[in-house]
Amino acid sequence: MLVVRPTRPADLPALERLAGNASPRLTNLPAHRDRLEERIMRSQRAFEAEVEFPGDEHYTFVLEDLERGEVVGTATVRAQAGAREAYYTYRQETLIHASQQLDVRREVQTLSLSHEVSEASLLCAYSLDPRYRGTSAESLLRRARLMFIAQYPERFAEILAMAFPGFLDDDQQSPFWNSVGRHFFQRDYQEINYVAGVRSKSFIAEVMPQFPLYLALLTPQARAAIGREHPDHEAALEEMLSEGFLRSRHVDIFDAGPVIKAERERLESFRRAAWHPVRIRPAHSLPDAEPAMVANQRLGDFRCVVARYALSPTGQLMLSPEHAERLGVEEGRAVLAAPLGLPGDADDPGYDEGEL
């Protein structure tokens, strides 16, 4: 039995382990005990606060395997990516260089520093125990955050964003960083990635060149890495594109990993979610049905599990006693349910119209 819930202080050792085992190491989930402890306390304050609009709240969730008694995953939502300091990205742009006298017209691809993503709510800091990869646990942990946002929309922005780790070579180095950032910091990618996680990324943007970067002046390896996700995150990116996210023109300022964005109301988990009163029945008597994410409506005690989307003729969601207990709901109490499976094809998701 797997359940997603808010993190608490007792989860600190598990978060340390998950941060240390993340592939690749994540800037927004540093393997630093003090920072992780601060993250837990900050999350607790966010869940306890009365919020009317998004601000500097960070909501950190964990995935717990109740049979093993282990926390096996974690994921976070930042209510406003740039609430405390600007959230910098590089934006891909095109400049026109033309001369009538020489009869020359060239379109030149550039990267410009941007903080447009600062207003979005950011889904980040995702790490899952390798034993659970390739299972429904991945989708549950990744998308339970959307079930929470759907219930408390006032706490989050209309636009949601996700930044995926970028491509690294066989030596776990970033070709993009080596072609750009290393010239200004004289540190390798892994070192600067850790420093930024313990501190922040703002100091990077303060030192990086403020003028557009001409892609033609970068190494071929760096150009090829722009907008390319780390291989370990290919399936995650595909799933979130199927969810309804779109590729944006923005990439990470460290490794040029892709940034995807979406209007939250267009996401499948929002469009297909529905409230149902609970009807509790023995597990063996429940009809076969497609799996669904099912969440209770308790802010500080939020819970989300995977259960069958089995409805009675009167629209009640039939849950086993075990699932009802894990969700902390009684018969007649309403829960939010959304199909775990996603329709559609993400082979050609296109770009956000506002980015074109």
PDB file of N, CA and C in Angstrom, residues 206-282:
ATOM      1  N   GLU A 206      23.639  36.378 -11.517  1.00  0.00           N
ATOM      2  CA  GLU A 206      24.287  37.664 -11.281  1.00  0.00           C
ATOM      3  C   GLU A 206      25.665  37.743 -11.940  1.00  0.00           C
ATOM      4  N   VAL A 207      26.314  36.603 -12.102  1.00  0.00           N
ATOM      5  CA  VAL A 207      27.668  36.588 -12.660  1.00  0.00           C
ATOM      6  C   VAL A 207      27.670  36.215 -14.143  1.00  0.00           C
ATOM      7  N   MET A 208      26.675  35.459 -14.573  1.00  0.00           N
ATOM      8  CA  MET A 208      26.620  35.055 -15.977  1.00  0.00           C
ATOM      9  C   MET A 208      26.437  36.283 -16.861  1.00  0.00           C
ATOM     10  N   PRO A 209      26.870  36.215 -18.111  1.00  0.00           N
ATOM     11  CA  PRO A 209      26.745  37.370 -19.012  1.00  0.00           C
ATOM     12  C   PRO A 209      25.284  37.770 -19.215  1.00  0.00           C
ATOM     13  N   GLN A 210      25.023  39.075 -19.175  1.00  0.00           N
ATOM     14  CA  GLN A 210      23.658  39.582 -19.313  1.00  0.00           C
ATOM     15  C   GLN A 210      23.237  39.730 -20.777  1.00  0.00           C
ATOM     16  N   PHE A 211      24.176  39.635 -21.694  1.00  0.00           N
ATOM     17  CA  PHE A 211      23.855  39.770 -23.102  1.00  0.00           C
ATOM     18  C   PHE A 211      23.482  38.408 -23.692  1.00  0.00           C
ATOM     19  N   PRO A 212      22.752  38.394 -24.797  1.00  0.00           N
ATOM     20  CA  PRO A 212      22.373  37.111 -25.409  1.00  0.00           C
ATOM     21  C   PRO A 212      23.590  36.259 -25.771  1.00  0.00           C
ATOM     22  N   LEU A 213      23.449  34.964 -25.592  1.00  0.00           N
ATOM     23  CA  LEU A 213      24.480  34.015 -26.007  1.00  0.00           C
ATOM     24  C   LEU A 213      24.156  33.545 -27.425  1.00  0.00           C
ATOM     25  N   TYR A 214      25.099  33.704 -28.322  1.00  0.00           N
ATOM     26  CA  TYR A 214      24.903  33.252 -29.695  1.00  0.00           C
ATOM     27  C   TYR A 214      25.234  31.759 -29.769  1.00  0.00           C
ATOM     28  N   LEU A 215      24.264  30.963 -30.149  1.00  0.00           N
ATOM     29  CA  LEU A 215      24.461  29.516 -30.160  1.00  0.00           C
ATOM     30  C   LEU A 215      25.589  29.102 -31.087  1.00  0.00           C
ATOM     31  N   ALA A 216      25.792  29.856 -32.157  1.00  0.00           N
ATOM     32  CA  ALA A 216      26.845  29.501 -33.117  1.00  0.00           C
ATOM     33  C   ALA A 216      28.229  29.553 -32.489  1.00  0.00           C
ATOM     34  N   LEU A 217      28.362  30.269 -31.361  1.00  0.00           N
ATOM     35  CA  LEU A 217      29.660  30.390 -30.697  1.00  0.00           C
ATOM     36  C   LEU A 217      29.873  29.306 -29.642  1.00  0.00           C
ATOM     37  N   LEU A 218      28.872  28.502 -29.376  1.00  0.00           N
ATOM     38  CA  LEU A 218      29.002  27.412 -28.411  1.00  0.00           C
ATOM     39  C   LEU A 218      29.557  26.172 -29.104  1.00  0.00           C
ATOM     40  N   THR A 219      30.022  25.226 -28.309  1.00  0.00           N
ATOM     41  CA  THR A 219      30.509  23.975 -28.882  1.00  0.00           C
ATOM     42  C   THR A 219      29.339  23.177 -29.455  1.00  0.00           C
ATOM     43  N   PRO A 220      29.595  22.322 -30.428  1.00  0.00           N
ATOM     44  CA  PRO A 220      28.515  21.476 -30.961  1.00  0.00           C
ATOM     45  C   PRO A 220      27.841  20.640 -29.878  1.00  0.00           C
ATOM     46  N   GLN A 221      28.640  20.170 -28.916  1.00  0.00           N
ATOM     47  CA  GLN A 221      28.071  19.361 -27.834  1.00  0.00           C
ATOM     48  C   GLN A 221      27.114  20.184 -26.976  1.00  0.00           C
ATOM     49  N   ALA A 222      27.476  21.445 -26.728  1.00  0.00           N
ATOM     50  CA  ALA A 222      26.616  22.317 -25.934  1.00  0.00           C
ATOM     51  C   ALA A 222      25.323  22.615 -26.678  1.00  0.00           C
ATOM     52  N   ARG A 223      25.408  22.892 -27.961  1.00  0.00           N
ATOM     53  CA  ARG A 223      24.199  23.172 -28.749  1.00  0.00           C
ATOM     54  C   ARG A 223      23.275  21.967 -28.772  1.00  0.00           C
ATOM     55  N   ALA A 224      23.852  20.782 -28.881  1.00  0.00           N
ATOM     56  CA  ALA A 224      23.030  19.568 -28.932  1.00  0.00           C
ATOM     57  C   ALA A 224      22.333  19.298 -27.601  1.00  0.00           C
ATOM     58  N   ALA A 225      22.868  19.838 -26.504  1.00  0.00           N
ATOM     59  CA  ALA A 225      22.298  19.579 -25.178  1.00  0.00           C
ATOM     60  C   ALA A 225      21.142  20.516 -24.841  1.00  0.00           C
ATOM     61  N   ILE A 226      20.955  21.586 -25.592  1.00  0.00           N
ATOM     62  CA  ILE A 226      19.933  22.587 -25.266  1.00  0.00           C
ATOM     63  C   ILE A 226      18.537  21.991 -25.429  1.00  0.00           C
ATOM     64  N   GLY A 227      17.786  21.999 -24.343  1.00  0.00           N
ATOM     65  CA  GLY A 227      16.428  21.467 -24.359  1.00  0.00           C
ATOM     66  C   GLY A 227      16.354  19.956 -24.332  1.00  0.00           C
ATOM     67  N   ARG A 228      17.481  19.298 -24.067  1.00  0.00           N
ATOM     68  CA  ARG A 228      17.522  17.828 -24.051  1.00  0.00           C
ATOM     69  C   ARG A 228      17.525  17.341 -22.610  1.00  0.00           C
ATOM     70  N   GLU A 229      16.608  16.459 -22.281  1.00  0.00           N
ATOM     71  CA  GLU A 229      16.491  15.968 -20.911  1.00  0.00           C
ATOM     72  C   GLU A 229      17.502  14.860 -20.625  1.00  0.00           C
ATOM     73  N   HIS A 230      17.786  14.656 -19.340  1.00  0.00           N
ATOM     74  CA  HIS A 230      18.637  13.537 -18.918  1.00  0.00           C
ATOM     75  C   HIS A 230      17.929  12.221 -19.256  1.00  0.00           C
ATOM     76  N   PRO A 231      18.661  11.210 -19.717  1.00  0.00           N
ATOM     77  CA  PRO A 231      18.028   9.952 -20.111  1.00  0.00           C
ATOM     78  C   PRO A 231      17.149   9.333 -19.023  1.00  0.00           C
ATOM     79  N   ASP A 232      17.530   9.496 -17.760  1.00  0.00           N
ATOM     80  CA  ASP A 232      16.735   8.917 -16.678  1.00  0.00           C
ATOM     81  C   ASP A 232      15.382   9.592 -16.516  1.00  0.00           C
ATOM     82  N   HIS A 233      15.161  10.715 -17.187  1.00  0.00           N
ATOM     83  CA  HIS A 233      13.915  11.467 -17.031  1.00  0.00           C
ATOM     84  C   HIS A 233      13.100  11.518 -18.321  1.00  0.00           C
ATOM     85  N   GLU A 234      13.457  10.694 -19.293  1.00  0.00           N
ATOM     86  CA  GLU A 234      12.722  10.682 -20.554  1.00  0.00           C
ATOM     87  C   GLU A 234      11.269  10.255 -20.348  1.00  0.00           C
ATOM     88  N   ALA A 235      11.052   9.199 -19.584  1.00  0.00           N
ATOM     89  CA  ALA A 235       9.688   8.710 -19.363  1.00  0.00           C
ATOM     90  C   ALA A 235       8.863   9.727 -18.584  1.00  0.00           C
ATOM     91  N   ALA A 236       9.496  10.396 -17.628  1.00  0.00           N
ATOM     92  CA  ALA A 236       8.786  11.409 -16.836  1.00  0.00           C
ATOM     93  C   ALA A 236       8.348  12.567 -17.718  1.00  0.00           C
ATOM     94  N   LEU A 237       9.234  13.021 -18.590  1.00  0.00           N
ATOM     95  CA  LEU A 237       8.882  14.115 -19.491  1.00  0.00           C
ATOM     96  C   LEU A 237       7.747  13.696 -20.420  1.00  0.00           C
ATOM     97  N   GLU A 238       7.820  12.494 -20.956  1.00  0.00           N
ATOM     98  CA  GLU A 238       6.769  12.010 -21.849  1.00  0.00           C
ATOM     99  C   GLU A 238       5.422  11.970 -21.130  1.00  0.00           C
ATOM    100  N   GLU A 239       5.434  11.511 -19.867  1.00  0.00           N
ATOM    101  CA  GLU A 239       4.181  11.442 -19.119  1.00  0.00           C
ATOM    102  C   GLU A 239       3.589  12.832 -18.898  1.00  0.00           C
ATOM    103  N   MET A 240       4.420  13.798 -18.540  1.00  0.00           N
ATOM    104  CA  MET A 240       3.894  15.126 -18.257  1.00  0.00           C
ATOM    105  C   MET A 240       3.456  15.847 -19.528  1.00  0.00           C
ATOM    106  N   LEU A 241       4.050  15.520 -20.667  1.00  0.00           N
ATOM    107  CA  LEU A 241       3.541  16.041 -21.930  1.00  0.00           C
ATOM    108  C   LEU A 241       2.180  15.434 -22.239  1.00  0.00           C
ATOM    109  N   SER A 242       2.003  14.153 -21.936  1.00  0.00           N
ATOM    110  CA  SER A 242       0.690  13.529 -22.094  1.00  0.00           C
ATOM    111  C   SER A 242      -0.323  14.122 -21.126  1.00  0.00           C
ATOM    112  N   GLU A 243       0.156  14.543 -19.966  1.00  0.00           N
ATOM    113  CA  GLU A 243      -0.713  15.191 -18.981  1.00  0.00           C
ATOM    114  C   GLU A 243      -1.266  16.504 -19.529  1.00  0.00           C
ATOM    115  N   GLY A 244      -0.537  17.156 -20.409  1.00  0.00           N
ATOM    116  CA  GLY A 244      -1.002  18.418 -20.983  1.00  0.00           C
ATOM    117  C   GLY A 244       0.001  19.543 -20.903  1.00  0.00           C
ATOM    118  N   PHE A 245       1.181  19.279 -20.325  1.00  0.00           N
ATOM    119  CA  PHE A 245       2.238  20.278 -20.328  1.00  0.00           C
ATOM    120  C   PHE A 245       2.775  20.446 -21.753  1.00  0.00           C
ATOM    121  N   LEU A 246       3.323  21.608 -22.031  1.00  0.00           N
ATOM    122  CA  LEU A 246       3.908  21.907 -23.328  1.00  0.00           C
ATOM    123  C   LEU A 246       5.344  22.370 -23.161  1.00  0.00           C
ATOM    124  N   ARG A 247       6.167  22.028 -24.138  1.00  0.00           N
ATOM    125  CA  ARG A 247       7.538  22.523 -24.130  1.00  0.00           C
ATOM    126  C   ARG A 247       7.516  24.048 -24.279  1.00  0.00           C
ATOM    127  N   SER A 248       8.348  24.717 -23.508  1.00  0.00           N
ATOM    128  CA  SER A 248       8.471  26.165 -23.619  1.00  0.00           C
ATOM    129  C   SER A 248       9.789  26.505 -24.283  1.00  0.00           C
ATOM    130  N   ARG A 249      10.019  27.794 -24.470  1.00  0.00           N
ATOM    131  CA  ARG A 249      11.287  28.250 -25.035  1.00  0.00           C
ATOM    132  C   ARG A 249      12.362  28.382 -23.967  1.00  0.00           C
ATOM    133  N   HIS A 250      12.036  28.016 -22.736  1.00  0.00           N
ATOM    134  CA  HIS A 250      12.968  28.203 -21.627  1.00  0.00           C
ATOM    135  C   HIS A 250      13.752  26.925 -21.341  1.00  0.00           C
ATOM    136  N   VAL A 251      15.017  27.101 -20.940  1.00  0.00           N
ATOM    137  CA  VAL A 251      15.849  25.975 -20.518  1.00  0.00           C
ATOM    138  C   VAL A 251      16.601  26.388 -19.258  1.00  0.00           C
ATOM    139  N   ASP A 252      17.092  25.411 -18.544  1.00  0.00           N
ATOM    140  CA  ASP A 252      17.809  25.637 -17.297  1.00  0.00           C
ATOM    141  C   ASP A 252      19.122  26.373 -17.560  1.00  0.00           C
ATOM    142  N   ILE A 253      19.501  27.281 -16.635  1.00  0.00           N
ATOM    143  CA  ILE A 253      20.719  28.060 -16.841  1.00  0.00           C
ATOM    144  C   ILE A 253      21.989  27.263 -16.552  1.00  0.00           C
ATOM    145  N   PHE A 254      21.862  26.081 -15.905  1.00  0.00           N
ATOM    146  CA  PHE A 254      23.036  25.247 -15.641  1.00  0.00           C
ATOM    147  C   PHE A 254      23.320  24.287 -16.791  1.00  0.00           C
ATOM    148  N   ASP A 255      22.350  23.418 -17.029  1.00  0.00           N
ATOM    149  CA  ASP A 255      22.584  22.314 -17.966  1.00  0.00           C
ATOM    150  C   ASP A 255      21.705  22.380 -19.204  1.00  0.00           C
ATOM    151  N   ALA A 256      20.896  23.448 -19.348  1.00  0.00           N
ATOM    152  CA  ALA A 256      20.022  23.659 -20.508  1.00  0.00           C
ATOM    153  C   ALA A 256      18.941  22.596 -20.624  1.00  0.00           C
ATOM    154  N   GLY A 257      18.586  21.963 -19.500  1.00  0.00           N
ATOM    155  CA  GLY A 257      17.478  21.018 -19.508  1.00  0.00           C
ATOM    156  C   GLY A 257      16.164  21.708 -19.830  1.00  0.00           C
ATOM    157  N   PRO A 258      15.179  20.973 -20.374  1.00  0.00           N
ATOM    158  CA  PRO A 258      13.926  21.594 -20.812  1.00  0.00           C
ATOM    159  C   PRO A 258      13.050  22.060 -19.656  1.00  0.00           C
ATOM    160  N   VAL A 259      12.335  23.151 -19.876  1.00  0.00           N
ATOM    161  CA  VAL A 259      11.322  23.651 -18.952  1.00  0.00           C
ATOM    162  C   VAL A 259       9.982  23.544 -19.659  1.00  0.00           C
ATOM    163  N   ILE A 260       9.029  22.850 -19.042  1.00  0.00           N
ATOM    164  CA  ILE A 260       7.705  22.716 -19.624  1.00  0.00           C
ATOM    165  C   ILE A 260       6.709  23.516 -18.795  1.00  0.00           C
ATOM    166  N   LYS A 261       5.635  23.971 -19.453  1.00  0.00           N
ATOM    167  CA  LYS A 261       4.662  24.826 -18.782  1.00  0.00           C
ATOM    168  C   LYS A 261       3.254  24.413 -19.194  1.00  0.00           C
ATOM    169  N   ALA A 262       2.271  24.809 -18.371  1.00  0.00           N
ATOM    170  CA  ALA A 262       0.876  24.513 -18.709  1.00  0.00           C
ATOM    171  C   ALA A 262      -0.053  25.408 -17.918  1.00  0.00           C
ATOM    172  N   GLU A 263      -1.185  25.757 -18.529  1.00  0.00           N
ATOM    173  CA  GLU A 263      -2.294  26.313 -17.770  1.00  0.00           C
ATOM    174  C   GLU A 263      -2.919  25.143 -17.023  1.00  0.00           C
ATOM    175  N   ARG A 264      -3.031  25.266 -15.721  1.00  0.00           N
ATOM    176  CA  ARG A 264      -3.403  24.104 -14.918  1.00  0.00           C
ATOM    177  C   ARG A 264      -4.769  23.545 -15.297  1.00  0.00           C
ATOM    178  N   GLU A 265      -5.701  24.385 -15.721  1.00  0.00           N
ATOM    179  CA  GLU A 265      -7.039  23.900 -16.040  1.00  0.00           C
ATOM    180  C   GLU A 265      -7.062  23.045 -17.306  1.00  0.00           C
ATOM    181  N   ARG A 266      -5.982  23.091 -18.093  1.00  0.00           N
ATOM    182  CA  ARG A 266      -5.916  22.281 -19.309  1.00  0.00           C
ATOM    183  C   ARG A 266      -5.311  20.899 -19.054  1.00  0.00           C
ATOM    184  N   LEU A 267      -4.808  20.671 -17.879  1.00  0.00           N
ATOM    185  CA  LEU A 267      -4.172  19.388 -17.584  1.00  0.00           C
ATOM    186  C   LEU A 267      -5.225  18.293 -17.424  1.00  0.00           C
ATOM    187  N   GLU A 268      -4.858  17.093 -17.836  1.00  0.00           N
ATOM    188  CA  GLU A 268      -5.791  15.969 -17.796  1.00  0.00           C
ATOM    189  C   GLU A 268      -6.258  15.672 -16.375  1.00  0.00           C
ATOM    190  N   SER A 269      -5.351  15.751 -15.413  1.00  0.00           N
ATOM    191  CA  SER A 269      -5.728  15.431 -14.034  1.00  0.00           C
ATOM    192  C   SER A 269      -6.747  16.423 -13.490  1.00  0.00           C
ATOM    193  N   PHE A 270      -6.757  17.644 -14.000  1.00  0.00           N
ATOM    194  CA  PHE A 270      -7.752  18.629 -13.594  1.00  0.00           C
ATOM    195  C   PHE A 270      -9.057  18.414 -14.350  1.00  0.00           C
ATOM    196  N   ARG A 271      -8.961  18.212 -15.659  1.00  0.00           N
ATOM    197  CA  ARG A 271     -10.149  18.102 -16.498  1.00  0.00           C
ATOM    198  C   ARG A 271     -10.951  16.847 -16.196  1.00  0.00           C
ATOM    199  N   ARG A 272     -10.269  15.777 -15.805  1.00  0.00           N
ATOM    200  CA  ARG A 272     -10.949  14.495 -15.624  1.00  0.00           C
ATOM    201  C   ARG A 272     -11.204  14.154 -14.160  1.00  0.00           C
ATOM    202  N   ALA A 273     -10.782  15.034 -13.259  1.00  0.00           N
ATOM    203  CA  ALA A 273     -11.002  14.777 -11.829  1.00  0.00           C
ATOM    204  C   ALA A 273     -12.475  15.010 -11.470  1.00  0.00           C
ATOM    205  N   ALA A 274     -12.976  14.233 -10.536  1.00  0.00           N
ATOM    206  CA  ALA A 274     -14.372  14.361 -10.110  1.00  0.00           C
ATOM    207  C   ALA A 274     -14.492  13.996  -8.639  1.00  0.00           C
ATOM    208  N   TRP A 275     -15.452  14.640  -7.984  1.00  0.00           N
ATOM    209  CA  TRP A 275     -15.733  14.333  -6.578  1.00  0.00           C
ATOM    210  C   TRP A 275     -16.765  13.219  -6.495  1.00  0.00           C
ATOM    211  N   HIS A 276     -16.525  12.277  -5.594  1.00  0.00           N
ATOM    212  CA  HIS A 276     -17.460  11.169  -5.380  1.00  0.00           C
ATOM    213  C   HIS A 276     -17.599  10.900  -3.889  1.00  0.00           C
ATOM    214  N   PRO A 277     -18.820  10.640  -3.422  1.00  0.00           N
ATOM    215  CA  PRO A 277     -18.952  10.153  -2.043  1.00  0.00           C
ATOM    216  C   PRO A 277     -18.416   8.730  -1.950  1.00  0.00           C
ATOM    217  N   VAL A 278     -17.918   8.374  -0.793  1.00  0.00           N
ATOM    218  CA  VAL A 278     -17.292   7.063  -0.595  1.00  0.00           C
ATOM    219  C   VAL A 278     -18.322   6.026  -0.165  1.00  0.00           C
ATOM    220  N   ARG A 279     -18.167   4.862  -0.735  1.00  0.00           N
ATOM    221  CA  ARG A 279     -18.932   3.686  -0.297  1.00  0.00           C
ATOM    222  C   ARG A 279     -17.921   2.590   0.001  1.00  0.00           C
ATOM    223  N   ILE A 280     -17.889   2.086   1.212  1.00  0.00           N
ATOM    224  CA  ILE A 280     -16.872   1.118   1.622  1.00  0.00           C
ATOM    225  C   ILE A 280     -17.411  -0.306   1.447  1.00  0.00           C
ATOM    226  N   ARG A 281     -16.653  -1.123   0.736  1.00  0.00           N
ATOM    227  CA  ARG A 281     -17.028  -2.512   0.474  1.00  0.00           C
ATOM    228  C   ARG A 281     -15.786  -3.393   0.594  1.00  0.00           C
ATOM    229  N   PRO A 282     -15.936  -4.672   0.930  1.00  0.00           N
ATOM    230  CA  PRO A 282     -14.772  -5.572   1.009  1.00  0.00           C
ATOM    231  C   PRO A 282     -14.014  -5.601  -0.313  1.00  0.00           C
TER     232      PRO A 282
END
